[in-house]
mmCIF file of C-alpha atoms in Angstrom:
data_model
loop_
_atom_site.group_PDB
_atom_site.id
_atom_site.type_symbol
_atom_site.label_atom_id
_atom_site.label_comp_id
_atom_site.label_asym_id
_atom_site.label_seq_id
_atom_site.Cartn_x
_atom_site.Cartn_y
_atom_site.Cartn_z
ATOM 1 C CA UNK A 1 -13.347 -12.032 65.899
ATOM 2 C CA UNK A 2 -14.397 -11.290 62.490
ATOM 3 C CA UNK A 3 -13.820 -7.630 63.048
ATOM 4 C CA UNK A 4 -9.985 -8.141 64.454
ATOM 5 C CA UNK A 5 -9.700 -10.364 60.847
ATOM 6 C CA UNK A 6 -10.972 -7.629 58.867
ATOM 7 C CA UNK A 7 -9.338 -4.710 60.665
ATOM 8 C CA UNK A 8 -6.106 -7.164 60.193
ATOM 9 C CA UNK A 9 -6.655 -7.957 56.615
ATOM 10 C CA UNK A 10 -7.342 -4.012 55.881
ATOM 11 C CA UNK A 11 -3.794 -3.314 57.712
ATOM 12 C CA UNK A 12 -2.077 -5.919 55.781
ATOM 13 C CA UNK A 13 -3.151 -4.279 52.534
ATOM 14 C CA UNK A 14 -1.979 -0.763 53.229
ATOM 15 C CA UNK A 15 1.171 -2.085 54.118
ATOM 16 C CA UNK A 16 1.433 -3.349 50.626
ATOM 17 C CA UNK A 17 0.680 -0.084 49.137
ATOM 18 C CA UNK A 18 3.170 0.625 46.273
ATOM 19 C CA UNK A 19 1.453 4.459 45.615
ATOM 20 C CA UNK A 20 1.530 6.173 49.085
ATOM 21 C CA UNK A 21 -0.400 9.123 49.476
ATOM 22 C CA UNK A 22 1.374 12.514 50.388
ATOM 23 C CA UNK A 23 -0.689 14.906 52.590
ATOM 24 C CA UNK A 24 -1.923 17.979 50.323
ATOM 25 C CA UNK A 25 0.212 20.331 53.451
ATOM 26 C CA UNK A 26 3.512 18.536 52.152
ATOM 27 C CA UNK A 27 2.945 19.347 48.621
ATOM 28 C CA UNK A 28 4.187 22.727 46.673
ATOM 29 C CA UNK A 29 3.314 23.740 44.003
ATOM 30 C CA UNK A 30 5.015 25.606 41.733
ATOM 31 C CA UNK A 31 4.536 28.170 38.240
ATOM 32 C CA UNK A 32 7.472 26.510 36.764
ATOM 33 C CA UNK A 33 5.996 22.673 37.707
ATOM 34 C CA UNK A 34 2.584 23.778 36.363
ATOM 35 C CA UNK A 35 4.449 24.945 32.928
ATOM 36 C CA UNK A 36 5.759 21.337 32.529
ATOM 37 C CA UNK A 37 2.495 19.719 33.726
ATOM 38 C CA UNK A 38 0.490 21.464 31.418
ATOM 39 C CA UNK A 39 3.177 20.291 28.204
ATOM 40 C CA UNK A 40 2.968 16.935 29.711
ATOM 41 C CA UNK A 41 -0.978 16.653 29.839
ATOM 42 C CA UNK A 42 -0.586 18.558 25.573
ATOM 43 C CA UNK A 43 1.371 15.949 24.983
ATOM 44 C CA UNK A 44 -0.234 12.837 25.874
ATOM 45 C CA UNK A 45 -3.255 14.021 24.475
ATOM 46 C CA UNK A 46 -1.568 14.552 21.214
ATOM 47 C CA UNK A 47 0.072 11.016 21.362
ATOM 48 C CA UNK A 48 -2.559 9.331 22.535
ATOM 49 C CA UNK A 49 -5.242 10.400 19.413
ATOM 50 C CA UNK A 50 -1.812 9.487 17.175
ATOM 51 C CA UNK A 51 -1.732 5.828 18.105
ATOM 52 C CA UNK A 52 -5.621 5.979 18.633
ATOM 53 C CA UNK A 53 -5.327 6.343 14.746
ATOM 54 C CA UNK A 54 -2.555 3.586 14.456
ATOM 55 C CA UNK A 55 -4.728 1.149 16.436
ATOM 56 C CA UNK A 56 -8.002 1.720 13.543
ATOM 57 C CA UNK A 57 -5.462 1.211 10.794
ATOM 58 C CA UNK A 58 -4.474 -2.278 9.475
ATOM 59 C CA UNK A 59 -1.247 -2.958 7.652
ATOM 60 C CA UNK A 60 -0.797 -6.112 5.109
ATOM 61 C CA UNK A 61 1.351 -9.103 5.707
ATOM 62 C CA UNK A 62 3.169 -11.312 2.996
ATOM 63 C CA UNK A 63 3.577 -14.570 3.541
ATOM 64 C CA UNK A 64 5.271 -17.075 1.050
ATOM 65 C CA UNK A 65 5.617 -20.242 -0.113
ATOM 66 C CA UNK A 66 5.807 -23.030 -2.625
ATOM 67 C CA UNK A 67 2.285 -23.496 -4.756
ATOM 68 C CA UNK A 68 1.579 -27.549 -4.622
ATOM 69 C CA UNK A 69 -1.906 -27.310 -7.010
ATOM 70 C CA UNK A 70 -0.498 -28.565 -10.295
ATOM 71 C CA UNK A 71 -4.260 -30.145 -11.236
ATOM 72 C CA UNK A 72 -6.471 -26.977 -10.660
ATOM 73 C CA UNK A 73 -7.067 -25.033 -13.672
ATOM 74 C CA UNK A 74 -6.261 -21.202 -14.454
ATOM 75 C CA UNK A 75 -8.727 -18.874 -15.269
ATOM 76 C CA UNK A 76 -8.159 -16.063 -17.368
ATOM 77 C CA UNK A 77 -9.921 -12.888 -17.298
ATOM 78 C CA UNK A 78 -10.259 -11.098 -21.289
ATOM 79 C CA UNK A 79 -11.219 -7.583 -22.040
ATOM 80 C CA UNK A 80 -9.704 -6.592 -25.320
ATOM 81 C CA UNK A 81 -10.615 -4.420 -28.230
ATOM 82 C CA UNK A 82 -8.731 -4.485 -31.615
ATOM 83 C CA UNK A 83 -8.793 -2.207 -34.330
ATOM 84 C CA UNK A 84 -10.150 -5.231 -36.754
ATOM 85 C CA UNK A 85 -13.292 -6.376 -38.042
ATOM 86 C CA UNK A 86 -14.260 -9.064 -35.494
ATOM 87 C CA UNK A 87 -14.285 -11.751 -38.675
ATOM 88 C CA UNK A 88 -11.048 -10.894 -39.286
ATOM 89 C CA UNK A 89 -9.448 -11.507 -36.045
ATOM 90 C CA UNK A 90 -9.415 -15.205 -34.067
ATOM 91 C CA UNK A 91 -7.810 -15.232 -30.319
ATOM 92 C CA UNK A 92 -6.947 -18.322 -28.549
ATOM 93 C CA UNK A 93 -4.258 -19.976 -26.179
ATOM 94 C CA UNK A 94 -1.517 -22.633 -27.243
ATOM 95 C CA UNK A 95 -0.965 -24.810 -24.266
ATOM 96 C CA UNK A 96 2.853 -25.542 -24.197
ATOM 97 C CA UNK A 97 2.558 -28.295 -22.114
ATOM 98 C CA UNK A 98 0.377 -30.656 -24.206
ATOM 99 C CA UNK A 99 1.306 -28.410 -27.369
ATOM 100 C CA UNK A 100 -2.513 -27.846 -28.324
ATOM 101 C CA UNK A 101 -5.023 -25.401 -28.556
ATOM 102 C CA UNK A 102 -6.775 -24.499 -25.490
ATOM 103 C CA UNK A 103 -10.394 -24.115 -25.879
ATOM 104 C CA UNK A 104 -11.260 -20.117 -26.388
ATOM 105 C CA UNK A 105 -15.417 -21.006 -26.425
ATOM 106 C CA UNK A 106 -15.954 -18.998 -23.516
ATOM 107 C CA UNK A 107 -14.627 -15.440 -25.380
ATOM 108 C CA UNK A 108 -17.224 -13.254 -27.148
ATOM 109 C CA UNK A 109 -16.265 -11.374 -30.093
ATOM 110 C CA UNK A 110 -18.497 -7.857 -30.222
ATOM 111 C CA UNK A 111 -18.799 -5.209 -33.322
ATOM 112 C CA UNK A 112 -17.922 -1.769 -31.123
ATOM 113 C CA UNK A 113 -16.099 1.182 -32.688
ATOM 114 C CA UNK A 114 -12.680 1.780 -31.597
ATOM 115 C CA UNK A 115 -12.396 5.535 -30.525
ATOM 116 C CA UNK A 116 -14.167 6.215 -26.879
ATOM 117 C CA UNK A 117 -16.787 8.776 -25.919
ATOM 118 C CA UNK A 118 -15.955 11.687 -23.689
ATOM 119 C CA UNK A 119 -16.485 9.942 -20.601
ATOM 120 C CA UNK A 120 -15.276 6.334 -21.935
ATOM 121 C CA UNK A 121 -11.631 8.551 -22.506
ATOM 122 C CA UNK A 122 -11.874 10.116 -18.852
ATOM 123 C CA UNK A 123 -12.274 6.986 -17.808
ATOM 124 C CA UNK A 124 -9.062 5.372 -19.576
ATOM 125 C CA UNK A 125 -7.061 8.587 -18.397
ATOM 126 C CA UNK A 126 -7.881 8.447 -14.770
ATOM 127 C CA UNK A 127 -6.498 4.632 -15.194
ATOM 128 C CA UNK A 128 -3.594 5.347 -16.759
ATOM 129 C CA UNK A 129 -3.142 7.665 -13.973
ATOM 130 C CA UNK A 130 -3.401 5.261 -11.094
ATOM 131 C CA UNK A 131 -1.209 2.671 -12.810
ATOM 132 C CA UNK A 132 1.512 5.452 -13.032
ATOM 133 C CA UNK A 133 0.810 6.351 -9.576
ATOM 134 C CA UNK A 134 1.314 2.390 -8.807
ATOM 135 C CA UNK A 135 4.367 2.090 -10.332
ATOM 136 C CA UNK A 136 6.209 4.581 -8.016
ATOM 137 C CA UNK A 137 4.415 4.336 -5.468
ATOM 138 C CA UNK A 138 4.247 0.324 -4.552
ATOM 139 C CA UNK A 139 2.240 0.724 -1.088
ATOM 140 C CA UNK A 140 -0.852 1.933 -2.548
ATOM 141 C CA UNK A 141 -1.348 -1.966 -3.840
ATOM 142 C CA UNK A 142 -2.226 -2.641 -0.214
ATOM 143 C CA UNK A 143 -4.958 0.001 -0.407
ATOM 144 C CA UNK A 144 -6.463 -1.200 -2.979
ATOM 145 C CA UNK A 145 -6.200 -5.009 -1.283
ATOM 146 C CA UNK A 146 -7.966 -3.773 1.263
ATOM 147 C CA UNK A 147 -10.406 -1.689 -0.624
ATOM 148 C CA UNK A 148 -11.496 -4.698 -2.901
ATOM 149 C CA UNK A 149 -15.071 -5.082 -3.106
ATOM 150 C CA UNK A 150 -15.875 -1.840 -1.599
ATOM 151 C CA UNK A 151 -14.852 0.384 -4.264
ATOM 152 C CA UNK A 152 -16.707 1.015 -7.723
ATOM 153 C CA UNK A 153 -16.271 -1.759 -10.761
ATOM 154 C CA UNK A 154 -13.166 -0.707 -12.702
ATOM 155 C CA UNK A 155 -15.096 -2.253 -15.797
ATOM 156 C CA UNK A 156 -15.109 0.357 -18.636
ATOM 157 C CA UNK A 157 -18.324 2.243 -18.396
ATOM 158 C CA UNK A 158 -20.889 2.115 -21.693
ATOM 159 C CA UNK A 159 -20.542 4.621 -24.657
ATOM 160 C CA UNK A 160 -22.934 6.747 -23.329
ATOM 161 C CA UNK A 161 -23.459 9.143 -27.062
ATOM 162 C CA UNK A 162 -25.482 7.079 -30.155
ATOM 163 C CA UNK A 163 -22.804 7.621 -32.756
ATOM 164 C CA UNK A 164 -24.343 6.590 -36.047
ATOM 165 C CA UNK A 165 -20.289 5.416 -36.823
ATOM 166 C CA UNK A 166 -20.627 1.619 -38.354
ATOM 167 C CA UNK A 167 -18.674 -0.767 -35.722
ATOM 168 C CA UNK A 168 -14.327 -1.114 -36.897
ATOM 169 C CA UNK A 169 -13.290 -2.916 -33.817
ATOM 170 C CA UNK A 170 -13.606 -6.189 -32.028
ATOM 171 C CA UNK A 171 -13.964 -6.299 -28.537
ATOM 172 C CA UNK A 172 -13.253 -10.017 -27.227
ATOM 173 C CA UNK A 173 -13.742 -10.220 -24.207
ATOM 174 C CA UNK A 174 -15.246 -13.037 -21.568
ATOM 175 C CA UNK A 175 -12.802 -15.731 -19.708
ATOM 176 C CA UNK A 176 -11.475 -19.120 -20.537
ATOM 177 C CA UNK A 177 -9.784 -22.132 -18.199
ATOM 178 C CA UNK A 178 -6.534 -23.328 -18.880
ATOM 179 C CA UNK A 179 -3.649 -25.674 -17.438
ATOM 180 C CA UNK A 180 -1.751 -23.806 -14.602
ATOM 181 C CA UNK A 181 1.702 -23.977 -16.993
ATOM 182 C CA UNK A 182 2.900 -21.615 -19.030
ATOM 183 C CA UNK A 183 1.195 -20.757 -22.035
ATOM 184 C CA UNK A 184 0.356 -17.866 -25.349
ATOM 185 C CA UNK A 185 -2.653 -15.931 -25.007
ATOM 186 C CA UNK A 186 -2.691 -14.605 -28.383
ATOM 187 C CA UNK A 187 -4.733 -12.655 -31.228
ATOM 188 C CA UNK A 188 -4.026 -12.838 -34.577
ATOM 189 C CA UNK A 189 -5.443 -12.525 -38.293
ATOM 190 C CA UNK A 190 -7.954 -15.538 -38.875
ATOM 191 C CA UNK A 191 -9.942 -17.733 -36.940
ATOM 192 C CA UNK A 192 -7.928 -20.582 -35.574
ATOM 193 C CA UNK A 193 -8.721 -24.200 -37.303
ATOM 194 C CA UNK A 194 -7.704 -27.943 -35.891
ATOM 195 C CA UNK A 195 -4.635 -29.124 -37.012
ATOM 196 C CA UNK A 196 -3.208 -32.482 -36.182
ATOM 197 C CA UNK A 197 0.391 -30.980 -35.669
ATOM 198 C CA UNK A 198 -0.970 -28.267 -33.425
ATOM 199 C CA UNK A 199 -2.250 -24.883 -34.429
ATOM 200 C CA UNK A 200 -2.787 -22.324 -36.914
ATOM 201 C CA UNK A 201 -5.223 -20.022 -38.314
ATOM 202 C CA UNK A 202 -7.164 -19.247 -41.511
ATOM 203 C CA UNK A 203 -5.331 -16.099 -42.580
ATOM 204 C CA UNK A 204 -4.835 -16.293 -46.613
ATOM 205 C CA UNK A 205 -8.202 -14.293 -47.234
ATOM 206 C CA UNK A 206 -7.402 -11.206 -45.400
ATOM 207 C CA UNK A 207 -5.439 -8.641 -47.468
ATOM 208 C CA UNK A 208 -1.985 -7.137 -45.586
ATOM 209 C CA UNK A 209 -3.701 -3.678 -46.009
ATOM 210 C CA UNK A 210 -6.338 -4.368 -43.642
ATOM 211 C CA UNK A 211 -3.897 -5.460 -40.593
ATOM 212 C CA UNK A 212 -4.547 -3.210 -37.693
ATOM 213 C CA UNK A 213 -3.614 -4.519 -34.409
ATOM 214 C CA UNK A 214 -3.985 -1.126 -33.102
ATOM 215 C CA UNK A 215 -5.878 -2.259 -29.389
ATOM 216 C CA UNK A 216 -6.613 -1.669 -26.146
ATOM 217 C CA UNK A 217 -6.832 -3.740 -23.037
ATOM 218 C CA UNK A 218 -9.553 -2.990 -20.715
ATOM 219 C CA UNK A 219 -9.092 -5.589 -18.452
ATOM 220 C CA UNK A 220 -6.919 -8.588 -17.819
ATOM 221 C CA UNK A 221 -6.485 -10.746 -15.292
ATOM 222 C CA UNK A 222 -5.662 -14.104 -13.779
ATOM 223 C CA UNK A 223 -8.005 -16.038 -11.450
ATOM 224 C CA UNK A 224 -10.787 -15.335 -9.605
ATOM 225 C CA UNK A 225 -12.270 -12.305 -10.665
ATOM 226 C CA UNK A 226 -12.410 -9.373 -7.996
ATOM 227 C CA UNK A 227 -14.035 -5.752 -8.280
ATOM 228 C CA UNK A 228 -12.072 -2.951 -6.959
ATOM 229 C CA UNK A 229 -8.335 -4.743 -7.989
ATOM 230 C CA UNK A 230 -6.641 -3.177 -11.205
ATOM 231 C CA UNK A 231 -4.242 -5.157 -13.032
ATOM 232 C CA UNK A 232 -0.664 -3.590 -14.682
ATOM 233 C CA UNK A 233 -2.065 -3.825 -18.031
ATOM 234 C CA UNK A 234 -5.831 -2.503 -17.239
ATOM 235 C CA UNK A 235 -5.921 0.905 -19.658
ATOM 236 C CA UNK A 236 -2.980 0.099 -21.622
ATOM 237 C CA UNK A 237 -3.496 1.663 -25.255
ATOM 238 C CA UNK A 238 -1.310 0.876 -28.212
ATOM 239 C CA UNK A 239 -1.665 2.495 -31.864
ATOM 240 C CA UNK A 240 0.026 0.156 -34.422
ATOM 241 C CA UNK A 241 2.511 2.135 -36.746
ATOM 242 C CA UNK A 242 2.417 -0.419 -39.342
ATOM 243 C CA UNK A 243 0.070 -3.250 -40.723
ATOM 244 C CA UNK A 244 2.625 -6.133 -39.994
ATOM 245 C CA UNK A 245 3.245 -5.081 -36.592
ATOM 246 C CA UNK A 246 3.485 -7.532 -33.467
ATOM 247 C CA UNK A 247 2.660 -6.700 -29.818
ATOM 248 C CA UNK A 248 4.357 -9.062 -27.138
ATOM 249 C CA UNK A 249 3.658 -9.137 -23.387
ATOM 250 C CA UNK A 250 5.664 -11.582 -21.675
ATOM 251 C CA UNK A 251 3.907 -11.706 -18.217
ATOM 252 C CA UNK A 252 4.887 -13.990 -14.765
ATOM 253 C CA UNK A 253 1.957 -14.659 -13.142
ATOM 254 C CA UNK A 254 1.962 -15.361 -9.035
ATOM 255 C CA UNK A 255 -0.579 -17.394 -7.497
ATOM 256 C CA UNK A 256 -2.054 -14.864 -4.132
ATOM 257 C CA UNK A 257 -4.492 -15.768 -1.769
ATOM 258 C CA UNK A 258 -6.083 -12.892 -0.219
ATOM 259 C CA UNK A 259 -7.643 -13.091 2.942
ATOM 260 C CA UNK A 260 -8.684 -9.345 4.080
ATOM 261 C CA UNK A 261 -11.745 -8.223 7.056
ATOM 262 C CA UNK A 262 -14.041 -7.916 3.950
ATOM 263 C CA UNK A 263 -13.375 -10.946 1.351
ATOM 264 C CA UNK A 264 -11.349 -14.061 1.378
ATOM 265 C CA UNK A 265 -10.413 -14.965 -2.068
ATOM 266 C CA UNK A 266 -7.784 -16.880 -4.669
ATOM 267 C CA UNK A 267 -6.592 -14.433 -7.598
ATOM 268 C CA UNK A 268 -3.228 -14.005 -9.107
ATOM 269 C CA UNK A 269 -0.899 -10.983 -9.069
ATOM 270 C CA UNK A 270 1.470 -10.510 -12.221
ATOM 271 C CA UNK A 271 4.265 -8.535 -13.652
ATOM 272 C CA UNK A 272 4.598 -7.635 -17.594
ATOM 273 C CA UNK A 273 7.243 -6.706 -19.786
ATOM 274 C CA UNK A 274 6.321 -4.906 -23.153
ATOM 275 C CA UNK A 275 7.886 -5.259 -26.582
ATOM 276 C CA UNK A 276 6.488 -4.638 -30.123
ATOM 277 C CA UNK A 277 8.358 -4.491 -33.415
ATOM 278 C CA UNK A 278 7.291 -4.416 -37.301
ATOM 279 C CA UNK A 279 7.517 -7.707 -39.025
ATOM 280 C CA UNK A 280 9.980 -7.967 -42.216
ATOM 281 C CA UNK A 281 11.286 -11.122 -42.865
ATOM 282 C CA UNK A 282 13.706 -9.290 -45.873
ATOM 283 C CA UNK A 283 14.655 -7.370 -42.822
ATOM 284 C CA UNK A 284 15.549 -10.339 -40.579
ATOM 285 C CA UNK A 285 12.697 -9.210 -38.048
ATOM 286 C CA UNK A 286 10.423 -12.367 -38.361
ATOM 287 C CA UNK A 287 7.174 -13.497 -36.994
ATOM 288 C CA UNK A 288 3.708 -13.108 -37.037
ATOM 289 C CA UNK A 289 1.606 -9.886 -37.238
ATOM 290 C CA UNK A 290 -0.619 -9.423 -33.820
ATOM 291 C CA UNK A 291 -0.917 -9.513 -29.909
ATOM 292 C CA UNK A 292 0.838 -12.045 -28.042
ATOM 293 C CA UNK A 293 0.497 -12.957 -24.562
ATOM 294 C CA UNK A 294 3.017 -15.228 -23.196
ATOM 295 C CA UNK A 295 2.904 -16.082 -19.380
ATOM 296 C CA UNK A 296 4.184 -18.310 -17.194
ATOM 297 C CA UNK A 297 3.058 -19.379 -13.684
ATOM 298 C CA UNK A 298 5.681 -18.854 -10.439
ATOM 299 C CA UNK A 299 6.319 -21.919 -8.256
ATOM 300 C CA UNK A 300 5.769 -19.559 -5.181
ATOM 301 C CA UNK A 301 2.645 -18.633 -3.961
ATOM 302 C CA UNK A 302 1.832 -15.430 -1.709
ATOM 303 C CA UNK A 303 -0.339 -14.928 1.214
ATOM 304 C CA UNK A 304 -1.789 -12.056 1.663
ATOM 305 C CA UNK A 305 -3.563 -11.339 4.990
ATOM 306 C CA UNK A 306 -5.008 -8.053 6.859
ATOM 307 C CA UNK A 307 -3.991 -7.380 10.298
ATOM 308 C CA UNK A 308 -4.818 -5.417 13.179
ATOM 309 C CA UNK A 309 -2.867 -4.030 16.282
ATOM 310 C CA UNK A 310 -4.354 -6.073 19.041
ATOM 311 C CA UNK A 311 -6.201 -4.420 22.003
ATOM 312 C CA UNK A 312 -3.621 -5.582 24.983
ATOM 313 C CA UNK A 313 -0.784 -4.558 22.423
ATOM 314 C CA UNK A 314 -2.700 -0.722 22.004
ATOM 315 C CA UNK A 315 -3.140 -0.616 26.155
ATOM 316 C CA UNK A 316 0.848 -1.319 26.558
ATOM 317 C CA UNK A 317 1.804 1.270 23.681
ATOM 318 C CA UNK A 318 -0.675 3.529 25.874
ATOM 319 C CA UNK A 319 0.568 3.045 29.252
ATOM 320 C CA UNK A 320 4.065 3.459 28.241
ATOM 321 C CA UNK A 321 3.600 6.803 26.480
ATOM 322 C CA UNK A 322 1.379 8.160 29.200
ATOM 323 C CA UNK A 323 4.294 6.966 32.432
ATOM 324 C CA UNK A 324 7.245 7.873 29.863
ATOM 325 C CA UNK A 325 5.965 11.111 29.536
ATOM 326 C CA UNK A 326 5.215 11.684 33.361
ATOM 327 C CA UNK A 327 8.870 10.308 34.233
ATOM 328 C CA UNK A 328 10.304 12.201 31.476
ATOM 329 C CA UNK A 329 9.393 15.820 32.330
ATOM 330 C CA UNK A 330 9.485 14.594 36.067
ATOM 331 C CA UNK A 331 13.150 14.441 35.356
ATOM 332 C CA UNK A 332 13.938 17.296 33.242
ATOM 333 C CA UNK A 333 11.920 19.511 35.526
ATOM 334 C CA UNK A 334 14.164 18.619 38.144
ATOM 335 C CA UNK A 335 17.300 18.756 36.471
ATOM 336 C CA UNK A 336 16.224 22.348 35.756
ATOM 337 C CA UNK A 337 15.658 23.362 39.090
ATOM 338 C CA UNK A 338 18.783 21.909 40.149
ATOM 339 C CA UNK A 339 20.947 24.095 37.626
ATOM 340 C CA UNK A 340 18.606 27.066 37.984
ATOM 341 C CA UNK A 341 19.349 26.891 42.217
ATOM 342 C CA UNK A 342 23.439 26.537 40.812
ATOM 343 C CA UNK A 343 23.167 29.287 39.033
ATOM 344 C CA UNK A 344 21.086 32.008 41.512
ATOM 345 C CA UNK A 345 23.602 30.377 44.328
ATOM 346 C CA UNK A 346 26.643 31.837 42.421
ATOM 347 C CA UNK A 347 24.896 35.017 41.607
ATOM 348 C CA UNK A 348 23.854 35.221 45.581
ATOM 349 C CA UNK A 349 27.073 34.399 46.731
ATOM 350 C CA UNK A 350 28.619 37.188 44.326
ATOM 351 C CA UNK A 351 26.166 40.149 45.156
ATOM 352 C CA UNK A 352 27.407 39.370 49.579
ATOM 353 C CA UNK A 353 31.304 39.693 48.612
ATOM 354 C CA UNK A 354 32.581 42.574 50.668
ATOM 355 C CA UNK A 355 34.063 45.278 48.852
ATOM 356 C CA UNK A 356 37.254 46.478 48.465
ATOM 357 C CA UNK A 357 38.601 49.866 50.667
ATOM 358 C CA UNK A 358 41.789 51.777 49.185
ATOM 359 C CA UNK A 359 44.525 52.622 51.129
ATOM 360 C CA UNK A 360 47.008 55.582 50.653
ATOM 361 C CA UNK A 361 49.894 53.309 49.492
ATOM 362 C CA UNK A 362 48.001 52.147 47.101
ATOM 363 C CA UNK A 363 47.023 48.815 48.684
ATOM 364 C CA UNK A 364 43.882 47.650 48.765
ATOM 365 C CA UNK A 365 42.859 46.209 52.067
ATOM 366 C CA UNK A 366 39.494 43.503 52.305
ATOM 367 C CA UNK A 367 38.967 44.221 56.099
ATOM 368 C CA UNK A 368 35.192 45.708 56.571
ATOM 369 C CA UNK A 369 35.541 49.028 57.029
ATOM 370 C CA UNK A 370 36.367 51.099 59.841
ATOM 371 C CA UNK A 371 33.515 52.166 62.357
ATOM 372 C CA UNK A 372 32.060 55.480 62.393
ATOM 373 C CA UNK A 373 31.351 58.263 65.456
ATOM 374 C CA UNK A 374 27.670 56.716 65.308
ATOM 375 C CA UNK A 375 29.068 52.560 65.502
ATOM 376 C CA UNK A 376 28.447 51.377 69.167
ATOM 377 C CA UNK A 377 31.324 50.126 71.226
#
């Protein structure tokens, strides 16, 4: 009984075969179906190591929406070297919401000499190279999201000669916390005293002719700070043409979470516009001599997260290349056959016409031609 159930159930399940099996005596083969067999199989090789290769790569995603922290604080990242004795100089931020100085403690001021070594300028010149490369090329900021933490510090290397050249710079750098509203980052000549009204700085002892705000940033940023990311300002270089010259960056600053396979982490992206212009107030160009940062913070907030093709989504891709192909060339094979039987029909059917006999009249006649003496009867 169990046998007839089997033999049954293996019956039942042949019946319900959907890829019927031809005898090997049915099938032909043929040179010109081997031809298109073989550029089938080249094929889906080919197209199967291409999305192979699209299936290991990742892509980023963007995802925005409105930033609801108002009470955290912003941290700002300083690397900045000025072409000033560092007791000439004082840098701090003016917070325009509560109209006060921010405290600048956390910034170090540091004796350095402005001109870089060999290998400090290589350095600054391979920057400058990758920020122009950034500009026109706005998909390599995804490499570097995804390349953050792996790659090398972008941190200016160490003068690596022992000039005997006495220090004539200032390099502040370090980080300091502020409110996340807009604000002015700025550096200017004096150190910056209390004053009930709000702010100002100790500048009557320094002589015009020693005004140089000739600088460089190494490094700025906004956030959390992450190796391997470079900022639009990192490398910048100005020279100062005049002593009462000022140097304004008016930057937006967007709040980004970043959430890649290697780190998950809260920075900020920004854009910056540039302006500088010489200060003469007989002139009508007023001001104040120095670098000024102003930012402000965007209301949005961007998500930026790593994806992968998934595995069912790679098997589909695969399975539809591999039967597209099959039913493709299936199809044009056969279409060629069918116009290459056409056209050896017609030439066939040409080559049997009888042909035509003369006739004294000058008729032609298309009767076969007359028997000979050696024609049977």
């Amino acid at each position: 009984m169990r046998r007839l159930n089997r033999k049954k159930t293996l019956n039942l399940m042949k019946e319900l075969d959907a890829f019927p099996k031809v005898p090997e005596s049915y099938v032909e083969t043929t040179a010109s179906g081997g031809t298109v067999s073989l550029i089938a199989f080249t094929t889906i090789a080919f197209l199967t190591i291409m999305e192979f290769t699209v299936y290991q790569d990742t892509w980023m995603k963007y995802e925005y929406e409105v930033d609801k922290d108002f009470t955290s604080k912003l941290r700002i990242n300083i690397d900045i070297t000025v072409a000033m004795k560092c007791q000439y100089v004082g840098a701090d931020v003016l917070d325009l919401a509560e109209t006060m100085v921010a405290s600048a403690d956390g910034l170090i001021y540091e004796p350095v000499i402005f001109d870089l070594s060999p290998q400090q300028k290589e350095w600054q010149r391979m920057l400058q190279v990758i920020q122009s490369r950034l500009q026109e090329e706005h998909s390599l900021q995804d490499v570097i999201f995804k390349s953050a933490f792996k790659s090398g510090s972008t941190a200016q290397p160490p003068r690596e000669d022992n000039s005997l050249k006495s220090p004539d710079a200032c390099r502040i750098h370090g980080h300091l916390y502020v409110n996340k509203v807009a604000g002015n980052f700025h550096i200017t000549v004096g150190k910056a005293i209390p004053h009930p009204r709000g702010h100002a700085h100790l500048a009557a002892l320094v002589s015009h002719e020693s005004y140089n705000f000739s600088h460089r940033i190494d490094h700025l940023s906004f956030g959390e700070l992450i190796p391997g990311i470079i900022n639009p300002l990192d490398g910048t270089e100005k020279i100062a043409s005049d002593h009462n010259q000022m140097f304004q960056y008016f930057i937006t600053v967007v709040p980004t979470k970043l959430h890649t396979y290697k780190i998950s982490a809260e920075t900020h992206q920004f854009s910056v516009t540039e302006r500088e212009r010489v200060i003469n107030h007989a002139a009508g160009s007023h001001g104040v001599s120095g670098i000024f940062m102003k930012y402000d913070i965007s209301s949005l907030m961007v998500t930026v997260t790593e994806e992968h093709m998934p595995f069912w989504q790679f098997l589909v891709r695969l399975c539809g290349i591999i039967g597209g192909i099959f039913s493709t060339t299936g199809i044009l094979h056969g279409f060629g056959r069918f116009v290459a039987e056409i056209i050896f029909c017609r030439f066939r059917l040409g080559s049997n016409k009888s042909t035509s006999v003369p006739l004294p009249d000058d008729h032609t006649s298309n009767h076969l031609p007359p028997l000979t003496d050696n024609s049977t009867h």
